[in-house]
mmCIF file of C-alpha atoms and ligand atoms in Angstrom:
data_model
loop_
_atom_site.group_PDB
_atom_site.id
_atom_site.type_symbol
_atom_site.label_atom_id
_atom_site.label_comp_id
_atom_site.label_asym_id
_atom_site.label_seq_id
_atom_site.Cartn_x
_atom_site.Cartn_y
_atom_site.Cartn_z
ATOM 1 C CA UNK A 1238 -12.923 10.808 -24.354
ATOM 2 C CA UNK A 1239 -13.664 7.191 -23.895
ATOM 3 C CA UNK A 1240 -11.461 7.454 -20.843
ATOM 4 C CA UNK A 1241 -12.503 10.587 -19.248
ATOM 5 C CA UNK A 1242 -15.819 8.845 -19.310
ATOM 6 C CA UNK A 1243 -14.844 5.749 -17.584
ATOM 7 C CA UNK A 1244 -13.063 7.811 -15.012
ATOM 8 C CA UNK A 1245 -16.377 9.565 -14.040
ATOM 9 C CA UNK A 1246 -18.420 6.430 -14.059
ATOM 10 C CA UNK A 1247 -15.922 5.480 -11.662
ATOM 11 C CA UNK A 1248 -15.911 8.031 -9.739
ATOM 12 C CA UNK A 1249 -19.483 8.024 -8.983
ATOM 13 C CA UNK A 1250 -19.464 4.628 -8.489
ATOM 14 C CA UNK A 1251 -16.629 5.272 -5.795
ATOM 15 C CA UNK A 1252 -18.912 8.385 -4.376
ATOM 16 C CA UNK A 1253 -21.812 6.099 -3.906
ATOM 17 C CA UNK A 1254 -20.168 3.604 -2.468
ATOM 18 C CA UNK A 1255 -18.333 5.939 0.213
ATOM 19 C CA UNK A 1256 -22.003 7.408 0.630
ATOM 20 C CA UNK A 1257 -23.535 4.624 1.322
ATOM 21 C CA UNK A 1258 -20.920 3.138 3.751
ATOM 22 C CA UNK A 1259 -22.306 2.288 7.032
ATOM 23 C CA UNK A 1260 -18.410 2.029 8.572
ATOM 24 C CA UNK A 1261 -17.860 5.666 9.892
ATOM 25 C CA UNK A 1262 -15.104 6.906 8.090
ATOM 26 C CA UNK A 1263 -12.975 8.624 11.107
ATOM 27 C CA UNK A 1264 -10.005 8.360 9.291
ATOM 28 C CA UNK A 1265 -11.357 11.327 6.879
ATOM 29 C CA UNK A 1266 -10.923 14.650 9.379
ATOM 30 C CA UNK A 1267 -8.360 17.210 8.861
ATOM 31 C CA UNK A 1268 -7.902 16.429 5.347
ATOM 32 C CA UNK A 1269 -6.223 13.100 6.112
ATOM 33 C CA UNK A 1270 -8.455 10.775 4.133
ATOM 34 C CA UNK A 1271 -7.580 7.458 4.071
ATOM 35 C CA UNK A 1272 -6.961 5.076 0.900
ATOM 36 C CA UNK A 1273 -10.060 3.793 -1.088
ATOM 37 C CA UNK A 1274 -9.995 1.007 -3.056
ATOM 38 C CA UNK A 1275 -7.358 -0.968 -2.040
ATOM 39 C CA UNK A 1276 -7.516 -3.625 -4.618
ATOM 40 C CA UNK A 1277 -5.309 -4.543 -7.271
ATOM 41 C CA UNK A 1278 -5.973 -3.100 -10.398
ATOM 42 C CA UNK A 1279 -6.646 -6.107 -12.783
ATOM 43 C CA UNK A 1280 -3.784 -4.524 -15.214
ATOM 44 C CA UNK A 1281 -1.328 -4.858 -13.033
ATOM 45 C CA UNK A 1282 1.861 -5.879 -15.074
ATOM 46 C CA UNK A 1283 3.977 -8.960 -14.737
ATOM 47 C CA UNK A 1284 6.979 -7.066 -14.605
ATOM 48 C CA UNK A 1285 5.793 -5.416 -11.419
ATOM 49 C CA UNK A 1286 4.532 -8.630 -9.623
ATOM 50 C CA UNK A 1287 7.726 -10.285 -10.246
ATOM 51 C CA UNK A 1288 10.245 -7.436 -9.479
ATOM 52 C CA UNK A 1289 8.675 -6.079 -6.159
ATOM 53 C CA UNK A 1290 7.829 -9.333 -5.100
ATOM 54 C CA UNK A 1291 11.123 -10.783 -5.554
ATOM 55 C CA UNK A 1292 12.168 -9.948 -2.041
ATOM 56 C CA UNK A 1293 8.467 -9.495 0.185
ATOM 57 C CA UNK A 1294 5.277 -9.688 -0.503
ATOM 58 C CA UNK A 1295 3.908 -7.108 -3.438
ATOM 59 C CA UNK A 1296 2.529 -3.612 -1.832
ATOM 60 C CA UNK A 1297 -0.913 -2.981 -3.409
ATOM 61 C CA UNK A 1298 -0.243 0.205 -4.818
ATOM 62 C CA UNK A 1299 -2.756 2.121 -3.459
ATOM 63 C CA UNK A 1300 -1.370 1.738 0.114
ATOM 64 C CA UNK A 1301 0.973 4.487 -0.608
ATOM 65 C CA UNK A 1302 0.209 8.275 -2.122
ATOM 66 C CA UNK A 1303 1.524 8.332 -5.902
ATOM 67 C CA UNK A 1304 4.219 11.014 -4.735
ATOM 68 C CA UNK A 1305 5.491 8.173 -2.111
ATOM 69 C CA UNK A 1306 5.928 5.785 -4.796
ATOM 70 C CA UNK A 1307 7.696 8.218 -7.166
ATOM 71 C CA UNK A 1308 10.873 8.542 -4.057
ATOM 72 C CA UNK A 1309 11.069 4.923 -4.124
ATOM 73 C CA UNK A 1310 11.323 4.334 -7.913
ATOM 74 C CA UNK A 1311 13.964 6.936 -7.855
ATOM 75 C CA UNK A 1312 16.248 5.083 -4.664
ATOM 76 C CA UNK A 1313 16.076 1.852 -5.597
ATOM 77 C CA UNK A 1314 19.497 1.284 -5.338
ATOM 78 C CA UNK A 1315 19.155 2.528 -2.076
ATOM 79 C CA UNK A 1316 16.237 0.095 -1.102
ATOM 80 C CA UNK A 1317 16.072 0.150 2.567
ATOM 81 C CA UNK A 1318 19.437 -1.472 3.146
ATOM 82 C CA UNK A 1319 19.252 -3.091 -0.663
ATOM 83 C CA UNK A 1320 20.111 -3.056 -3.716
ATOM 84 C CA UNK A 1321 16.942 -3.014 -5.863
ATOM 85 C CA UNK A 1322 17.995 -1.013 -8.791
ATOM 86 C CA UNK A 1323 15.885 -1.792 -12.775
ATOM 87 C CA UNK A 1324 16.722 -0.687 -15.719
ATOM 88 C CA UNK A 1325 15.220 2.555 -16.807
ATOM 89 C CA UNK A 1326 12.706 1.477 -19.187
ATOM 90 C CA UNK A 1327 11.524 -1.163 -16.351
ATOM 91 C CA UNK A 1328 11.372 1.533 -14.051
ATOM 92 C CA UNK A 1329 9.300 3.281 -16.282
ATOM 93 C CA UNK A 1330 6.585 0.983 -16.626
ATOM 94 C CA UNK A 1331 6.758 -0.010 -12.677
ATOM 95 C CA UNK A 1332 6.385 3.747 -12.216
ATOM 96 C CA UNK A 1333 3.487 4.350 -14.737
ATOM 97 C CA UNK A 1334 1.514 1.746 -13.315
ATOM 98 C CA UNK A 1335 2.134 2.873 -9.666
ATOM 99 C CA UNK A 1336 1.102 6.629 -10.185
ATOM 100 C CA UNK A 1337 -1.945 5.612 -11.996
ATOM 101 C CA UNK A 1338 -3.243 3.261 -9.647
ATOM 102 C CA UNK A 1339 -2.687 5.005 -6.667
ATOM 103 C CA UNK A 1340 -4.413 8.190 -7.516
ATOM 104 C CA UNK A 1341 -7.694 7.457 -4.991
ATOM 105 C CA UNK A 1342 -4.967 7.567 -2.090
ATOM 106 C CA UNK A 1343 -4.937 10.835 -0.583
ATOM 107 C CA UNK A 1344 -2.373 10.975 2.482
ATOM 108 C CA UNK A 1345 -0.036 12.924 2.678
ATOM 109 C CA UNK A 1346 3.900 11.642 2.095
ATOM 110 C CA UNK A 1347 5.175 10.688 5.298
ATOM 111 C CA UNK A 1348 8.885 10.248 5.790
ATOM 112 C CA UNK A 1349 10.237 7.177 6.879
ATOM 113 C CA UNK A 1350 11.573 7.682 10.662
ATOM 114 C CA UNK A 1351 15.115 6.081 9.795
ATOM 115 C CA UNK A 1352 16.916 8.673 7.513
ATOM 116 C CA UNK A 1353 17.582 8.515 4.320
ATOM 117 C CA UNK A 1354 14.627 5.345 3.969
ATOM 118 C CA UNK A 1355 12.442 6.230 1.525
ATOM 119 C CA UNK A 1356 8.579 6.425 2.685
ATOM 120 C CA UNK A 1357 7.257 3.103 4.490
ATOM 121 C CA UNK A 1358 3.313 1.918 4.360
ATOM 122 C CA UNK A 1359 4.149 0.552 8.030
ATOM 123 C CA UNK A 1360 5.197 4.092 9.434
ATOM 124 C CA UNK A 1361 2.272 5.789 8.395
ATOM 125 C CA UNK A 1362 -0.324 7.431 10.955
ATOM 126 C CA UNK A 1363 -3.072 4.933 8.575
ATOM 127 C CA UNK A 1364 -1.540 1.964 9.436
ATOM 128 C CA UNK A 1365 -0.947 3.121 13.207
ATOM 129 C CA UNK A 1366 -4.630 3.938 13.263
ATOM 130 C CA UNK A 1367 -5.361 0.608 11.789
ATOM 131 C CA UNK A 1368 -3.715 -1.338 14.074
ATOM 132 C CA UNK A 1369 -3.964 0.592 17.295
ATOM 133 C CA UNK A 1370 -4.809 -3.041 18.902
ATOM 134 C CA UNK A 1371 -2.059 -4.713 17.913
ATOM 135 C CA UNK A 1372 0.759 -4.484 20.259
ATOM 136 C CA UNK A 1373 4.323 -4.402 18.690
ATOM 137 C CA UNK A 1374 4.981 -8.051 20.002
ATOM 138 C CA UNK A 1375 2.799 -9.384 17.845
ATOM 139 C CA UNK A 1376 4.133 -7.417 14.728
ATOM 140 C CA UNK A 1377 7.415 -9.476 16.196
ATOM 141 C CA UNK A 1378 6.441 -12.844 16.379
ATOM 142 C CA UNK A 1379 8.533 -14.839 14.636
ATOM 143 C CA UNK A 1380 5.774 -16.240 12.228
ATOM 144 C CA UNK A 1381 4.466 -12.331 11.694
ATOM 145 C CA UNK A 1382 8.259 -10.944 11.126
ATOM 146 C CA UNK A 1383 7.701 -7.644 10.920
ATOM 147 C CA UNK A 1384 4.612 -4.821 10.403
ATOM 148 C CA UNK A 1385 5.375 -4.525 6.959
ATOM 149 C CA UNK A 1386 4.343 -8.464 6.251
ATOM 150 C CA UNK A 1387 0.802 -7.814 5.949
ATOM 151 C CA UNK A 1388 -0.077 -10.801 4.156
ATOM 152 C CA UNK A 1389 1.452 -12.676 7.739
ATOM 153 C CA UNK A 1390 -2.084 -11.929 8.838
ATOM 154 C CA UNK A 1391 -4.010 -10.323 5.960
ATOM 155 C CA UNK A 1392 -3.860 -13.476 3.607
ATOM 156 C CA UNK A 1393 -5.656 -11.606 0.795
ATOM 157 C CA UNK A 1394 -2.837 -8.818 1.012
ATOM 158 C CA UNK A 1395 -1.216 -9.257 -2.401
ATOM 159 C CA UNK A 1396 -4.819 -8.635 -3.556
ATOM 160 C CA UNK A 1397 -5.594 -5.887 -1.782
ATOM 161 C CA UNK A 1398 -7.626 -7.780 0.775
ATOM 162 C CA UNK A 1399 -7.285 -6.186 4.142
ATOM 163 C CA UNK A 1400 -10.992 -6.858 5.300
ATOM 164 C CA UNK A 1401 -10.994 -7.411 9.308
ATOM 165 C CA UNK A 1402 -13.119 -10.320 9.214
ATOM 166 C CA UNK A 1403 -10.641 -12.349 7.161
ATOM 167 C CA UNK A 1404 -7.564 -11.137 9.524
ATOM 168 C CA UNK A 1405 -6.282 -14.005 11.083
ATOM 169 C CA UNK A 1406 -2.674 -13.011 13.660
ATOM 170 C CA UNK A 1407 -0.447 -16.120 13.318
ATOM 171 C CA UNK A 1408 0.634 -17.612 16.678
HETATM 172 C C1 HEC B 724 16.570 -6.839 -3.535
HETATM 173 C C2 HEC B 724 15.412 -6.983 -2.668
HETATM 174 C C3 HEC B 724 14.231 -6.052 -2.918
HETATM 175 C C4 HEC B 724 13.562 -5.806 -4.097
HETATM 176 C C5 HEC B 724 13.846 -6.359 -5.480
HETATM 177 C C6 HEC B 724 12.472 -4.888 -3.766
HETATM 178 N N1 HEC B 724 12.472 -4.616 -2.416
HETATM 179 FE FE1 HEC B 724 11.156 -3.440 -1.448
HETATM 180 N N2 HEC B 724 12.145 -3.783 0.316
HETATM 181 C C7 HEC B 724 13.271 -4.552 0.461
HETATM 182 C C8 HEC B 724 13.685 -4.541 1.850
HETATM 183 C C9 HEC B 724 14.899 -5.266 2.431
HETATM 184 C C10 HEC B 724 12.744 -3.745 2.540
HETATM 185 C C11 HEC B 724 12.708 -3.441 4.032
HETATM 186 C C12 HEC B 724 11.976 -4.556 4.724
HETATM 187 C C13 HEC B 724 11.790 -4.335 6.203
HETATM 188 O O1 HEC B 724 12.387 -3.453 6.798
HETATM 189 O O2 HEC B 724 10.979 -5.084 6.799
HETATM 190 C C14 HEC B 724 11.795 -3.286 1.550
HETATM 191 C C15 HEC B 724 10.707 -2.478 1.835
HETATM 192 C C16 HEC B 724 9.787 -2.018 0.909
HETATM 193 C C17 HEC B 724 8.666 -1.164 1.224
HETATM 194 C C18 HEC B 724 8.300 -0.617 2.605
HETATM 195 C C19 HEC B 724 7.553 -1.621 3.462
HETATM 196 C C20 HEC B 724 7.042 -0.948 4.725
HETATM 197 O O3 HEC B 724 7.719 -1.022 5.757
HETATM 198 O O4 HEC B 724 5.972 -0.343 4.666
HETATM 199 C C21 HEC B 724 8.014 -0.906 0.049
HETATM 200 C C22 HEC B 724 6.767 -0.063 -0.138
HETATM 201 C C23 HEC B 724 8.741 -1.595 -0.995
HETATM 202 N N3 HEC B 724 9.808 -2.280 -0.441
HETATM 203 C C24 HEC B 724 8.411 -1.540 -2.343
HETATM 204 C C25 HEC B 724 9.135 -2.188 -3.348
HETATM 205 C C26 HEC B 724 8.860 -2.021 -4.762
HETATM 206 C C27 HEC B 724 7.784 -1.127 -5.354
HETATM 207 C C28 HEC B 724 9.743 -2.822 -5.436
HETATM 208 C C29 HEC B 724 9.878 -3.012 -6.926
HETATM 209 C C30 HEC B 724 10.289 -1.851 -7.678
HETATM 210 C C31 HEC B 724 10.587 -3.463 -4.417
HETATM 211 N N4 HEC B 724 10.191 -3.047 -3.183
HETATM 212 C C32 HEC B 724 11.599 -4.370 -4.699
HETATM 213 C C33 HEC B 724 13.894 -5.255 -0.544
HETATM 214 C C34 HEC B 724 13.534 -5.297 -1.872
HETATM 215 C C1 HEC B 725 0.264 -9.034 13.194
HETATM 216 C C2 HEC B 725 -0.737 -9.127 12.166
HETATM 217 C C3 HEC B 725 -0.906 -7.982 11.188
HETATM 218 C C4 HEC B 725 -0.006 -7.475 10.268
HETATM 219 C C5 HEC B 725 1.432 -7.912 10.053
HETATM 220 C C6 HEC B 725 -0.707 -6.438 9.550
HETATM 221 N N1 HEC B 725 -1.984 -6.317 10.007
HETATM 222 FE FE1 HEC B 725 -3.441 -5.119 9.259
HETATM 223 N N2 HEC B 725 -4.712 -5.705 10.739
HETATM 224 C C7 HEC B 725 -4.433 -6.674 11.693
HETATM 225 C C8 HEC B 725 -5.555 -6.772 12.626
HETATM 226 C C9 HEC B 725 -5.646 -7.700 13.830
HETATM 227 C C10 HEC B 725 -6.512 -5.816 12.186
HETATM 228 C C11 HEC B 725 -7.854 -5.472 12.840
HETATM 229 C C12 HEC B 725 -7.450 -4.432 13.855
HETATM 230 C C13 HEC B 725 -8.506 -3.916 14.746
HETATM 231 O O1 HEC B 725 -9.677 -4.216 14.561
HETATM 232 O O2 HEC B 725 -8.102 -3.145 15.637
HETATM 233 C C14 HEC B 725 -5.953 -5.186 10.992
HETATM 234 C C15 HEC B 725 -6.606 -4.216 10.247
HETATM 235 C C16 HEC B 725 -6.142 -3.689 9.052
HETATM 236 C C17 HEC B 725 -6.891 -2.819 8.192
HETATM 237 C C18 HEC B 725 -8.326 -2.355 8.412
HETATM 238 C C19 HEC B 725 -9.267 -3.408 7.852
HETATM 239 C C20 HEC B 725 -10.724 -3.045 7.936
HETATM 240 O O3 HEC B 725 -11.586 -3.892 7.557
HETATM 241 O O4 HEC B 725 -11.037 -1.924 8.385
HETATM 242 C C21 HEC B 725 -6.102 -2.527 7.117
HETATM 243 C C22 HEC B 725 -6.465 -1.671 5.924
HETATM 244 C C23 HEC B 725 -4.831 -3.198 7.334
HETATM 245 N N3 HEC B 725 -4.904 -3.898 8.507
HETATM 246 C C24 HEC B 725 -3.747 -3.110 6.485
HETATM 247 C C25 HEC B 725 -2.501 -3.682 6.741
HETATM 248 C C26 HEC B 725 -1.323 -3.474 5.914
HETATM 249 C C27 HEC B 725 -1.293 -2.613 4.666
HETATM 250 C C28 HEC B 725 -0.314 -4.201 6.484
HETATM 251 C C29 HEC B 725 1.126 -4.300 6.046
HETATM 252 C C30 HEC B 725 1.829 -3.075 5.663
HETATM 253 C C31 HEC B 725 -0.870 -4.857 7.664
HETATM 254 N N4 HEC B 725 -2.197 -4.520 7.786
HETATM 255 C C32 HEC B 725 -0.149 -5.695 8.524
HETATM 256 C C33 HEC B 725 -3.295 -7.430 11.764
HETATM 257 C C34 HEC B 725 -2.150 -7.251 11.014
#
């Protein structure tokens, strides 16, 4: 009960807040809403911060729709060209916290363009949207690397900081 409760609090709070916006929300036509709340959730586990940061920077998990996270939990020994695999109690818990704090992010799965990838943040129509003014030699800079190192430019990124005042492109 004491949960349910929390969970409407927060969802009014979350319906207020989205009310109250002044940012028009174009993203949120056709059913395609974008993610709210991108922050971290402060329960993240350590497990999680150290395993899926071991390699990149750590995906906030609401950048990704809880059925996106589920095909990558279940290929990580197929990681995108690495091997990534956990044990399956780790898994577990990296999995439990994913679904449950992605739940506000309602896009749709997209596939990953390259077969066989499981779904990418950086290949969704979001993040085009997002970024329709950054050309793709920027993403390519050598001190940005690639789209998919957000906190190159979004230094608040493991947080779940993506605010456009605070962007800042390296040169
Ligand atoms: C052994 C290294 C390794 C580990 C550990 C690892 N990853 Fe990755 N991950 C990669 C590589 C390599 C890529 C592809 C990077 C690229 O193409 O720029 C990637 C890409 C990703 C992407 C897609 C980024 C994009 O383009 O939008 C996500 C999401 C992701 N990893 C999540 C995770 C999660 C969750 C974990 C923990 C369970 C994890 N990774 C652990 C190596 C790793
Ligand atoms: C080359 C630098 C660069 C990289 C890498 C990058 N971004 Fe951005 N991002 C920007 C810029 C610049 C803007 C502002 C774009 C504009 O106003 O057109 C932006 C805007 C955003 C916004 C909208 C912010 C707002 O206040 O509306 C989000 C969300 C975002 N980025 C998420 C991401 C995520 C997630 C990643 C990684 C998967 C990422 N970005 C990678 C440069 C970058």
């Amino acid at each position: 009960m004491k949960t349910l409760a929390l969970a409407a609090v927060g969802g009014l709070s979350l319906t207020l807040l989205v009310a109250t916006s002044s940012v028009a929300d174009d993203d949120n036509h056709n059913g395609y809403k974008r993610p709210k709340r991108l922050a971290l959730p402060s329960d993240a586990p350590l497990l999680w911060k150290e395993e899926c940061a071991a390699c990149h920077m750590l995906y906030v998990p609401a950048l990704l729709p809880a059925e996106a996270w589920r095909q990558q939990m279940q290929t990580l020994e197929q990681h995108y060209g690495s091997n990534a695999s956990l044990d399956a109690q780790q898994a577990r818990e990296i999995l439990d916290f994913l679904l449950r704090s992605s739940a506000a992010n309602r896009l749709p799965v997209e596939p990953s363009a390259t077969a066989g990838e499981p779904p990418r943040i950086s290949q969704t129509r979001w993040f085009a949207h997002k970024h329709d003014e950054v050309s793709a030699a920027t993403f390519q800079r050598a001190a940005v690397g690639s789209r998919a190192n957000c906190v190159a430019c979004h230094h608040g990124a493991e947080r779940g900081d993506f605010d456009e005042d605070r962007v800042k492109i390296p040169r």
